[in-house]
CSV table of N, CA and C in Angstrom, one decimal:
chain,number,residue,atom,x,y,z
A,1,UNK,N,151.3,-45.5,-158.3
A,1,UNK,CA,151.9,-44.7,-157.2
A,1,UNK,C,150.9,-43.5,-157.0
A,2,UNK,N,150.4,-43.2,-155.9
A,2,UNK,CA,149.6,-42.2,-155.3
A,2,UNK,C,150.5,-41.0,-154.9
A,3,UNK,N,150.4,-39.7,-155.6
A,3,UNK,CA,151.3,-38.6,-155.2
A,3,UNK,C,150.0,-37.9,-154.3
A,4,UNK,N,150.9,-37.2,-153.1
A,4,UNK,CA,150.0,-36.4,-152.2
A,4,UNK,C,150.5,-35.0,-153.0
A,5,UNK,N,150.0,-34.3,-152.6
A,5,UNK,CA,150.3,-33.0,-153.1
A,5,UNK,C,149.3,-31.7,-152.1
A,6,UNK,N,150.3,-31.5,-151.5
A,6,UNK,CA,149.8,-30.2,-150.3
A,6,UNK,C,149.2,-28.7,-151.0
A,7,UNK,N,149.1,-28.0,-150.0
A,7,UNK,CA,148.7,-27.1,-150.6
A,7,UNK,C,149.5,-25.6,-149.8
A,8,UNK,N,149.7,-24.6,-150.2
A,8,UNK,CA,150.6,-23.4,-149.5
A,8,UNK,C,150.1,-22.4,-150.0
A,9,UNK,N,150.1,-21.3,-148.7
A,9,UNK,CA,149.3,-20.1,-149.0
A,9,UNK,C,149.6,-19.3,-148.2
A,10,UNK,N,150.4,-17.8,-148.4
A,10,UNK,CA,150.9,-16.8,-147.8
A,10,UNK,C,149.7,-16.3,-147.6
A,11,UNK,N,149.4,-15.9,-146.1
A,11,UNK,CA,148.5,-14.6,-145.7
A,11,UNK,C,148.9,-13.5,-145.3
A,12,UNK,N,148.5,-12.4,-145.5
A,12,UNK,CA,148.9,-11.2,-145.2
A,12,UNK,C,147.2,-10.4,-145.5
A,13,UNK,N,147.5,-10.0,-143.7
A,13,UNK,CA,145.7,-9.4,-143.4
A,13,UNK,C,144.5,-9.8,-144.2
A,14,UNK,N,144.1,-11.2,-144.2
A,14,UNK,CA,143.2,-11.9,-144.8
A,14,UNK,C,141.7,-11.4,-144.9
A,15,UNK,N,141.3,-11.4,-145.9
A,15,UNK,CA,139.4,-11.5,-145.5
A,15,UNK,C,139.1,-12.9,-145.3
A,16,UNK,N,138.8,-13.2,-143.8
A,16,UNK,CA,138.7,-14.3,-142.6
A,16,UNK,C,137.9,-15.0,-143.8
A,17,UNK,N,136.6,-14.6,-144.5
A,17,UNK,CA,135.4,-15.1,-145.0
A,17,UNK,C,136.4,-15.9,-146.5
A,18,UNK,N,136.6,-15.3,-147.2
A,18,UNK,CA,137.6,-15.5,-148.4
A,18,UNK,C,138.2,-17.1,-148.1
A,19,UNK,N,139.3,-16.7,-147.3
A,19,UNK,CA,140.8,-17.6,-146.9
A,19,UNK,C,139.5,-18.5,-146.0
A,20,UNK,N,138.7,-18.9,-145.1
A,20,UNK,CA,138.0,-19.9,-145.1
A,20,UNK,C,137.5,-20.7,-145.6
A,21,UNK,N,136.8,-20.1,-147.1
A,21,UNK,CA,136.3,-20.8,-148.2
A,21,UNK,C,137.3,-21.6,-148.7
A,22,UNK,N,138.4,-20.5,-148.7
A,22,UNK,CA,139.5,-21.5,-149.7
A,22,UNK,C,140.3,-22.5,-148.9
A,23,UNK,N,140.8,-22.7,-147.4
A,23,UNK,CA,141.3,-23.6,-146.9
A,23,UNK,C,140.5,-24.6,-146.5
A,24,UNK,N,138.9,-24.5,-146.2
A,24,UNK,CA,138.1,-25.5,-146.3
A,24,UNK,C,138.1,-26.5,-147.9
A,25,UNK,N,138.0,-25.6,-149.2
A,25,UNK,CA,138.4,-26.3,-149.8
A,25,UNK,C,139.8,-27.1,-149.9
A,26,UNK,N,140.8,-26.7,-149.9
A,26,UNK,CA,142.1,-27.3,-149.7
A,26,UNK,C,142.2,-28.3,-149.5
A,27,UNK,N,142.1,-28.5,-148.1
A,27,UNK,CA,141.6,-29.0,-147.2
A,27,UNK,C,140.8,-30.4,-147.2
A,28,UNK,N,140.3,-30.8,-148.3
A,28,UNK,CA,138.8,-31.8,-148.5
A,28,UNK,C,140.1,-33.2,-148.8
A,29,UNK,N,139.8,-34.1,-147.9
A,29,UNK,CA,139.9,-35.4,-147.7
A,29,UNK,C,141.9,-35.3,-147.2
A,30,UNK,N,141.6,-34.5,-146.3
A,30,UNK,CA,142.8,-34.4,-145.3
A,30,UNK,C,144.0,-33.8,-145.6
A,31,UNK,N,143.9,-33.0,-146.6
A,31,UNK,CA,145.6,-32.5,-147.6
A,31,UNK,C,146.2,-31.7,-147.1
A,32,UNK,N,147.6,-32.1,-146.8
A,32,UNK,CA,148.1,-31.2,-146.2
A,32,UNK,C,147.8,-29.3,-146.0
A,33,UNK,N,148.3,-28.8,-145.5
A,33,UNK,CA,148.0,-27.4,-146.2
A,33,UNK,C,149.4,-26.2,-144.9
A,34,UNK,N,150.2,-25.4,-146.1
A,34,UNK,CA,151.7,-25.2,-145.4
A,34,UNK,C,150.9,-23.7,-145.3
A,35,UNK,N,150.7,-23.2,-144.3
A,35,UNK,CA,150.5,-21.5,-144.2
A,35,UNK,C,151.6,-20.9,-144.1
A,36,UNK,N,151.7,-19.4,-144.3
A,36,UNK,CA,152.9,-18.9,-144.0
A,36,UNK,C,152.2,-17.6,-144.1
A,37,UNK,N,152.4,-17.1,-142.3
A,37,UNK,CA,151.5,-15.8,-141.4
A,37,UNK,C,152.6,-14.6,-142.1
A,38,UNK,N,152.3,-13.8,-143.0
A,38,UNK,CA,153.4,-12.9,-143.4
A,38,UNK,C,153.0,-11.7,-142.3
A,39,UNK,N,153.8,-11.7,-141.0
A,39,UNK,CA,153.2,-10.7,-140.2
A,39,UNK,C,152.6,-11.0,-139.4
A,40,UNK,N,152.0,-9.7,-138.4
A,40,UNK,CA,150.6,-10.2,-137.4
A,40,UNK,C,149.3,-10.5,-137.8
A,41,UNK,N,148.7,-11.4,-137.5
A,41,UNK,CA,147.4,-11.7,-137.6
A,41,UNK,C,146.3,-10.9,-136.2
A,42,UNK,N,144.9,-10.5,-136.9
A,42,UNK,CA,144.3,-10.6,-136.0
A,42,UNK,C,143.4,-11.6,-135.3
A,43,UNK,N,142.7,-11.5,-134.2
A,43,UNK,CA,142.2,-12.6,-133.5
A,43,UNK,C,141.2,-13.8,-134.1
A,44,UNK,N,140.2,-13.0,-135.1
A,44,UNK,CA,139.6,-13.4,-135.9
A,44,UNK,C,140.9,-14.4,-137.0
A,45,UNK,N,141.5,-13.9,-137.5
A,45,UNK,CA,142.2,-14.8,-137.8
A,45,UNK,C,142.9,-15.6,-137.7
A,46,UNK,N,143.7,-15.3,-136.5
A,46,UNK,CA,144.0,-16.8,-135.7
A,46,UNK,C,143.3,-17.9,-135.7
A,47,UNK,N,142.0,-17.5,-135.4
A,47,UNK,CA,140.9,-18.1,-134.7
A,47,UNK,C,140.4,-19.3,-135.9
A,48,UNK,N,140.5,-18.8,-136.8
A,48,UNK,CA,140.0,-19.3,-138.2
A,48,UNK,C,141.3,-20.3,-138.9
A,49,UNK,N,142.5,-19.9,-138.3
A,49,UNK,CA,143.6,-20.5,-138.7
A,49,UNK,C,143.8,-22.0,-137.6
A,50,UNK,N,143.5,-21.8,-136.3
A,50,UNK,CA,143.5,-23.0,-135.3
A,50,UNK,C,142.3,-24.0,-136.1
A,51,UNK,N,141.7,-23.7,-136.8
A,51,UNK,CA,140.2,-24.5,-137.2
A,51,UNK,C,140.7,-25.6,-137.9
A,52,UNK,N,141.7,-25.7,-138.5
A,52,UNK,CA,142.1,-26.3,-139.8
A,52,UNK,C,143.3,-27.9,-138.9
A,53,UNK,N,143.2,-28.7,-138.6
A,53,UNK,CA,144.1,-29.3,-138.4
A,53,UNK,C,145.0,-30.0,-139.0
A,54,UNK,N,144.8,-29.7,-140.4
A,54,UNK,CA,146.3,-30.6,-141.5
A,54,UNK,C,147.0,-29.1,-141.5
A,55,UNK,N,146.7,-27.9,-141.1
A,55,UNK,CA,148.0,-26.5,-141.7
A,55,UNK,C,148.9,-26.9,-140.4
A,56,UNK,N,150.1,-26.2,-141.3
A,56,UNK,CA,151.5,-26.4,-140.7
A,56,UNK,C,151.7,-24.6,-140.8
A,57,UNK,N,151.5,-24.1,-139.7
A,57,UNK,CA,151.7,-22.9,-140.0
A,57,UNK,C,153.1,-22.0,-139.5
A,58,UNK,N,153.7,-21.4,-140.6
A,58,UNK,CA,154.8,-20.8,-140.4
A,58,UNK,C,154.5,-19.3,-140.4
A,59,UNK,N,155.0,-19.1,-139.4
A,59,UNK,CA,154.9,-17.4,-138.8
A,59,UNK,C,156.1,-16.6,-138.9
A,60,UNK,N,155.7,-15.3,-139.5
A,60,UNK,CA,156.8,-13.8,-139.4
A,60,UNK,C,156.3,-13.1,-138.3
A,61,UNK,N,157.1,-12.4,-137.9
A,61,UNK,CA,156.6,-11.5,-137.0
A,61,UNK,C,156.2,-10.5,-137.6
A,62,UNK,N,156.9,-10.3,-139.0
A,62,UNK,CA,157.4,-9.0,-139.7
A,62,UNK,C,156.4,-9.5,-141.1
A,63,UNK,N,155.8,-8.4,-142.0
A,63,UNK,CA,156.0,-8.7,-143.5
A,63,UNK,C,157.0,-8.7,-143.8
A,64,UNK,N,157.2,-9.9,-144.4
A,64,UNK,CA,158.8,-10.0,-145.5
A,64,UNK,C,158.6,-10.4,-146.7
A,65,UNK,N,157.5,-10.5,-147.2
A,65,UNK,CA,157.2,-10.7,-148.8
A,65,UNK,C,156.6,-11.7,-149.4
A,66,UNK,N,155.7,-11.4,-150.1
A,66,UNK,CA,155.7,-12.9,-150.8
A,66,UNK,C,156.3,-13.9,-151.1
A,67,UNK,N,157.4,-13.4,-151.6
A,67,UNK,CA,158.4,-14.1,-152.1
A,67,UNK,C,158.8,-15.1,-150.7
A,68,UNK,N,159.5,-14.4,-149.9
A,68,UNK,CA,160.1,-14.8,-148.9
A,68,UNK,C,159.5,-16.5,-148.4
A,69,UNK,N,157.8,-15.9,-148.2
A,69,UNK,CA,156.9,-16.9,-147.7
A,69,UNK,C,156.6,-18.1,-148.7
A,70,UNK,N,156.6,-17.5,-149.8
A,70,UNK,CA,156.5,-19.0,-151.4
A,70,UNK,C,157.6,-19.5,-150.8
A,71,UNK,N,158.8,-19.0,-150.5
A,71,UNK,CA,160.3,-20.0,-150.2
A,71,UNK,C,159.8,-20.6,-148.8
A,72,UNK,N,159.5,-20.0,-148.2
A,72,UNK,CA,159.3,-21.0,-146.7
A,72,UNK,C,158.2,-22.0,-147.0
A,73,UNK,N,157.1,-22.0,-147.2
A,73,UNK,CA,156.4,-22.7,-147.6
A,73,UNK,C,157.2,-24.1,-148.2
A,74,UNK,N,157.8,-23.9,-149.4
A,74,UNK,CA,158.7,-24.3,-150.3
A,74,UNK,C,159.4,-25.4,-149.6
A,75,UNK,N,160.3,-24.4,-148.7
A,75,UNK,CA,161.4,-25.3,-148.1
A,75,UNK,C,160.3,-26.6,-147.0
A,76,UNK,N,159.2,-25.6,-146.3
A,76,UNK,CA,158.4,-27.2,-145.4
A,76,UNK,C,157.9,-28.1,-146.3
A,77,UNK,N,157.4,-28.2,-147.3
A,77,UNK,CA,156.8,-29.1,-148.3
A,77,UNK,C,158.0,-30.4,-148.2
A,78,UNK,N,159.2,-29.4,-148.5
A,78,UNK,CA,160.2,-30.3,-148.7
A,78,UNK,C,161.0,-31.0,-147.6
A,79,UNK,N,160.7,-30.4,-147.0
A,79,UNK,CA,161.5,-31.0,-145.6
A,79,UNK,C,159.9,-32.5,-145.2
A,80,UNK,N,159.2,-32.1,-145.6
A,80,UNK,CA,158.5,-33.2,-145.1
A,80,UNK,C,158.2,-33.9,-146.8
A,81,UNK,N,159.0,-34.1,-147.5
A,81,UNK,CA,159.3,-35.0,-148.4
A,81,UNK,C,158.2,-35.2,-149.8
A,82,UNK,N,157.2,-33.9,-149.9
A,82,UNK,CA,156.6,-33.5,-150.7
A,82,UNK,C,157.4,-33.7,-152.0
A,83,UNK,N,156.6,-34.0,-152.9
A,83,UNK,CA,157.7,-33.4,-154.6
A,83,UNK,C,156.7,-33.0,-155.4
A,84,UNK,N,155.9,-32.7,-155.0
A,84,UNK,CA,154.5,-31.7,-155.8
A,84,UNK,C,153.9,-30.5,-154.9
A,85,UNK,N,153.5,-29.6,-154.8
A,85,UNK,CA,153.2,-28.6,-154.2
A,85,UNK,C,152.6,-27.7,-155.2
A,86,UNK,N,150.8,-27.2,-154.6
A,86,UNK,CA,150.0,-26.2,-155.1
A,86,UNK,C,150.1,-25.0,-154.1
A,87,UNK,N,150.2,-23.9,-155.0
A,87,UNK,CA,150.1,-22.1,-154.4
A,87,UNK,C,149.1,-21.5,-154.6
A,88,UNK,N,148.3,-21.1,-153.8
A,88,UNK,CA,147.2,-20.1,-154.1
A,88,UNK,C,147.6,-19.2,-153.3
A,89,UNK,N,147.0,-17.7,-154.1
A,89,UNK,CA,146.8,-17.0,-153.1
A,89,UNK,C,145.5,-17.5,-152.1
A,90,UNK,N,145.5,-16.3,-151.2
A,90,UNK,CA,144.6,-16.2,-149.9
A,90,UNK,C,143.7,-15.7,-150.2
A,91,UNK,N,143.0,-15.1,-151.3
A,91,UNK,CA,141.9,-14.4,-152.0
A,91,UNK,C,141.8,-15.4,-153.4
A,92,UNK,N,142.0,-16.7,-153.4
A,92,UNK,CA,141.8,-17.6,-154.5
A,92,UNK,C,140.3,-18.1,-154.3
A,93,UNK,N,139.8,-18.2,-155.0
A,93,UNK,CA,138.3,-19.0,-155.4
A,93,UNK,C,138.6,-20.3,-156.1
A,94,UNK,N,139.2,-21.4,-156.0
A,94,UNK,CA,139.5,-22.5,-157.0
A,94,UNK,C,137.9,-23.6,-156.9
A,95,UNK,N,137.4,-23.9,-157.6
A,95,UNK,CA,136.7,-25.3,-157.6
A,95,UNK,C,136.8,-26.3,-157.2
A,96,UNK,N,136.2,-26.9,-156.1
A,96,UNK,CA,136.5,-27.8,-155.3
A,96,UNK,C,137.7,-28.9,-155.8
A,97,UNK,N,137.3,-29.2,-157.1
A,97,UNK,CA,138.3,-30.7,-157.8
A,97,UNK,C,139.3,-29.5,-158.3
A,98,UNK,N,139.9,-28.7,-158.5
A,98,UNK,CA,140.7,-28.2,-159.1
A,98,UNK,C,142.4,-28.7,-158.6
A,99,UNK,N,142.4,-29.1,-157.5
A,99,UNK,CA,143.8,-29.9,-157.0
A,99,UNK,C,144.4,-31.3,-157.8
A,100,UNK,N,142.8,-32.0,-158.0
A,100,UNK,CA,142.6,-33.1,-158.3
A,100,UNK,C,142.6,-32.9,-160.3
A,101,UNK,N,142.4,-32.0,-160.8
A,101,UNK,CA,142.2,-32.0,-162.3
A,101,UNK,C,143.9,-31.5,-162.6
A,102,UNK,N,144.1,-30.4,-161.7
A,102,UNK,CA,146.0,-30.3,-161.7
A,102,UNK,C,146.7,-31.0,-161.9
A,103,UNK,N,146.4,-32.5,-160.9
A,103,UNK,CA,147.4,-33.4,-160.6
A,103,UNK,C,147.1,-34.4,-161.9
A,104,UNK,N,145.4,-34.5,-162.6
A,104,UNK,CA,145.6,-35.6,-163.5
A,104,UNK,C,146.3,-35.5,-164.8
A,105,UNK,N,146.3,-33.6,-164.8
A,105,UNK,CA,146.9,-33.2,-166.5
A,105,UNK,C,148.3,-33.3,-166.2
A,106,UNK,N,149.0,-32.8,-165.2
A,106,UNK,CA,150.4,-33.2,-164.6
A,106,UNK,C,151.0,-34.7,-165.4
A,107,UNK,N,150.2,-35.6,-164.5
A,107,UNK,CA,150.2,-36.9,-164.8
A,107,UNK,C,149.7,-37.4,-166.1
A,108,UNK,N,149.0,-37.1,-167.0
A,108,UNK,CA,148.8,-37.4,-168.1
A,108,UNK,C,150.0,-37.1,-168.8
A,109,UNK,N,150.0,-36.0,-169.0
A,109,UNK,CA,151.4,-35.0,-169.8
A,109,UNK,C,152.6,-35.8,-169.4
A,110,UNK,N,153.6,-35.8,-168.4
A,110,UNK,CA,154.5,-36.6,-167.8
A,110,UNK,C,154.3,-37.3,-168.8
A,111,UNK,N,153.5,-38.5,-168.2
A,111,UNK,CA,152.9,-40.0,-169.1
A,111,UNK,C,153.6,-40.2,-170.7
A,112,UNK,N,152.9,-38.8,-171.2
A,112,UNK,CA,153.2,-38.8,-172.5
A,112,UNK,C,154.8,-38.5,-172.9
A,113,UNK,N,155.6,-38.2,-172.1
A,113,UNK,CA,156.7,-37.7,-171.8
A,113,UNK,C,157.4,-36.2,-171.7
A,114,UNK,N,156.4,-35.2,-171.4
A,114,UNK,CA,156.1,-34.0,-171.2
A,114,UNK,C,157.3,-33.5,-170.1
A,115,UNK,N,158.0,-32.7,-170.2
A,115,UNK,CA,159.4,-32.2,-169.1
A,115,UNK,C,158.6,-31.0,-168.4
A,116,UNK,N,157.4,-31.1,-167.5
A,116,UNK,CA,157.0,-29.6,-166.9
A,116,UNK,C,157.3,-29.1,-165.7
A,117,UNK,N,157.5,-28.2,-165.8
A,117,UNK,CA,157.6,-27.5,-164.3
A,117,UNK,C,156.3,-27.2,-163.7
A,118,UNK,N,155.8,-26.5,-164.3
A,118,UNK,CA,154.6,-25.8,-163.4
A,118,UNK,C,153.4,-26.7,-164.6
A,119,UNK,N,152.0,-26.7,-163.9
A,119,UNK,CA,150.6,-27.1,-164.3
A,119,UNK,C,150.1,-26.1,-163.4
A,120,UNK,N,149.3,-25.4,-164.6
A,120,UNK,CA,148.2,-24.3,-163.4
A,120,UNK,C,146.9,-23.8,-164.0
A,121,UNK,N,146.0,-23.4,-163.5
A,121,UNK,CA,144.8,-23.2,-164.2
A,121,UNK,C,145.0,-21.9,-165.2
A,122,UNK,N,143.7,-22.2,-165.8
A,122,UNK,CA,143.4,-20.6,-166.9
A,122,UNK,C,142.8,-19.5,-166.0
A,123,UNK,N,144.1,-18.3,-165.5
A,123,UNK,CA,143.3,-17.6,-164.7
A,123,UNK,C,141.9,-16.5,-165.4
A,124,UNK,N,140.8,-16.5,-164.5
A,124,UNK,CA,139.6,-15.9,-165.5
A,124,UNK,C,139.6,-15.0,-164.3
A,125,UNK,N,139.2,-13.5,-164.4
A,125,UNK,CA,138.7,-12.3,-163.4
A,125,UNK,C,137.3,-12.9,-163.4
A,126,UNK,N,136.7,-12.4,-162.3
A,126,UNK,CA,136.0,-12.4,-161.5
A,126,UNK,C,134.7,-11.5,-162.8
A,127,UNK,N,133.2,-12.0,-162.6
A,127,UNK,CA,132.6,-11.1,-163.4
A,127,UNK,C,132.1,-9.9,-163.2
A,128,UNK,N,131.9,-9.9,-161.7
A,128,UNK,CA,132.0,-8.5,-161.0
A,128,UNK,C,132.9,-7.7,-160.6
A,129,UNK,N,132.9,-6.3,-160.8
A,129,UNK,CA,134.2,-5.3,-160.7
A,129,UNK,C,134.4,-5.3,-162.0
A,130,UNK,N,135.4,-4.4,-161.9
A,130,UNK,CA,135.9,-3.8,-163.3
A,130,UNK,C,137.4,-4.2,-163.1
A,131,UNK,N,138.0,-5.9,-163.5
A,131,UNK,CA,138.9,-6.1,-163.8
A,131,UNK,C,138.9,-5.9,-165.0
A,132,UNK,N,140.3,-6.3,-165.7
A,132,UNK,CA,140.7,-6.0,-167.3
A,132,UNK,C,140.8,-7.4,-167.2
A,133,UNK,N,140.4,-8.0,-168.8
A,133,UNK,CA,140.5,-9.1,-169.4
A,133,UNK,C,142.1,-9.4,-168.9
A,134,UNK,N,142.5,-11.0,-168.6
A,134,UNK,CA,143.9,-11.3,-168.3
A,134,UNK,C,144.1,-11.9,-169.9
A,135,UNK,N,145.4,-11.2,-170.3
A,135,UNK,CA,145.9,-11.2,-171.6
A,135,UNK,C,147.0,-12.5,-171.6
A,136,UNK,N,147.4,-13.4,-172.7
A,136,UNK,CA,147.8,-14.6,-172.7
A,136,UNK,C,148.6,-14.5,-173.9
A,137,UNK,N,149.5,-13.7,-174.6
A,137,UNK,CA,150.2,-13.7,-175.3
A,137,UNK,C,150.1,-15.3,-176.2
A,138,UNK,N,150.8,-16.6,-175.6
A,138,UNK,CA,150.4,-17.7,-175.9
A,138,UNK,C,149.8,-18.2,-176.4
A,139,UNK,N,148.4,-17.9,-175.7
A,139,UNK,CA,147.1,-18.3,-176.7
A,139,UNK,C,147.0,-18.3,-178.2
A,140,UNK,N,147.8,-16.9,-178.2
A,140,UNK,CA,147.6,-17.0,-180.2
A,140,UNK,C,148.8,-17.2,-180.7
A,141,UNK,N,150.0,-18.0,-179.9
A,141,UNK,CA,150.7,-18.2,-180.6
A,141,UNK,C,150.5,-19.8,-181.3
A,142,UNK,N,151.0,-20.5,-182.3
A,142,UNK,CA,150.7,-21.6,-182.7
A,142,UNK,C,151.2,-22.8,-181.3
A,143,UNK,N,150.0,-24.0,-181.5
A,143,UNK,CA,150.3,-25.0,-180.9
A,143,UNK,C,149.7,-26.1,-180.8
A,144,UNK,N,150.1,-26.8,-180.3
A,144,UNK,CA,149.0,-28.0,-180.2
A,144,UNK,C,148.2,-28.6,-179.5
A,145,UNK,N,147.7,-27.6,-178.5
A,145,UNK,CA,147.1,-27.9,-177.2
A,145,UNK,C,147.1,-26.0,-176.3
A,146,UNK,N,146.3,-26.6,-175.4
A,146,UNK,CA,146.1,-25.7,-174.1
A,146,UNK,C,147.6,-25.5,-173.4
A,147,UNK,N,148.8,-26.4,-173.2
A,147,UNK,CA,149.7,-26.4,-172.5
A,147,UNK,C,150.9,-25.1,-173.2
A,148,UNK,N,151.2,-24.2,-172.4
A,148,UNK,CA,152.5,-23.4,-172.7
A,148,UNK,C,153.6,-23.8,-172.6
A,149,UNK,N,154.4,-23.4,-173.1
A,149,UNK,CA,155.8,-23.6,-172.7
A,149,UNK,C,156.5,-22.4,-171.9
């Protein structure tokens, strides 16, 4: 069995340059992809948004939240009969196979008889700027693998 698995991404006042890298990636060998416009966009981004012909884009007129838009997103995945769904943000940098290495550890794990909810990458900052190391509690706790609970 071949699972498709889309992809969803709330924008709110996008860097056009950013969110094109990343929905071009998305995007690679026809994958769905559910937008959700939190708000007005400008023209430049419109423009960048019409480019893409697998997005399904859902529009606020208003910010209403992240939250709000993860749920709309949510609900179209499901209305068009999705049962897997990936979230980036709209300032995400993922690696081109990163959809594809998601879905195999998903599927391996499962396999083994694994109960997961979420599969998601090791977030790393950026090496430029002065982010703070992302802290992982988990990591040092005992285990037998990369996978959290």
């Amino acid at each position: 069995m071949t699972i498709q698995v889309p992809a969803g991404v709330v924008v709110y006042q996008p860097d056009t340059e950013l969110l094109g890298r990343l929905l071009s990636r998305l995007e690679q060998g026809g994958r769905r992809l559910f937008i959700f416009v939190n708000g007005p966009l400008d023209e430049q981004a419109n423009e960048l948004l019409a480019r893409f012909p697998t997005a399904r884009l859902i529009r606020s007129a208003d910010n209403v939240g992240l939250g709000a838009g993860l749920n709309a997103i949510t609900d179209a995945a499901i209305s068009e009969s999705f049962s897997h769904l990936m979230l980036f943000d709209q300032d995400s940098e993922p690696s081109a196979d990163l959809p594809e290495q998601l879905l195999a550890r998903w599927t391996a794990e499962t396999a083994k008889g694994a109960r997961l909810a979420v599969v998601g990458p090791l977030l790393v900052p950026p090496p430029q700027g002065h982010y703070r190391p992302i802290r992982y509690s988990w990591r040092s706790a005992p285990g037998d693998g990369p996978l959290a609970p």
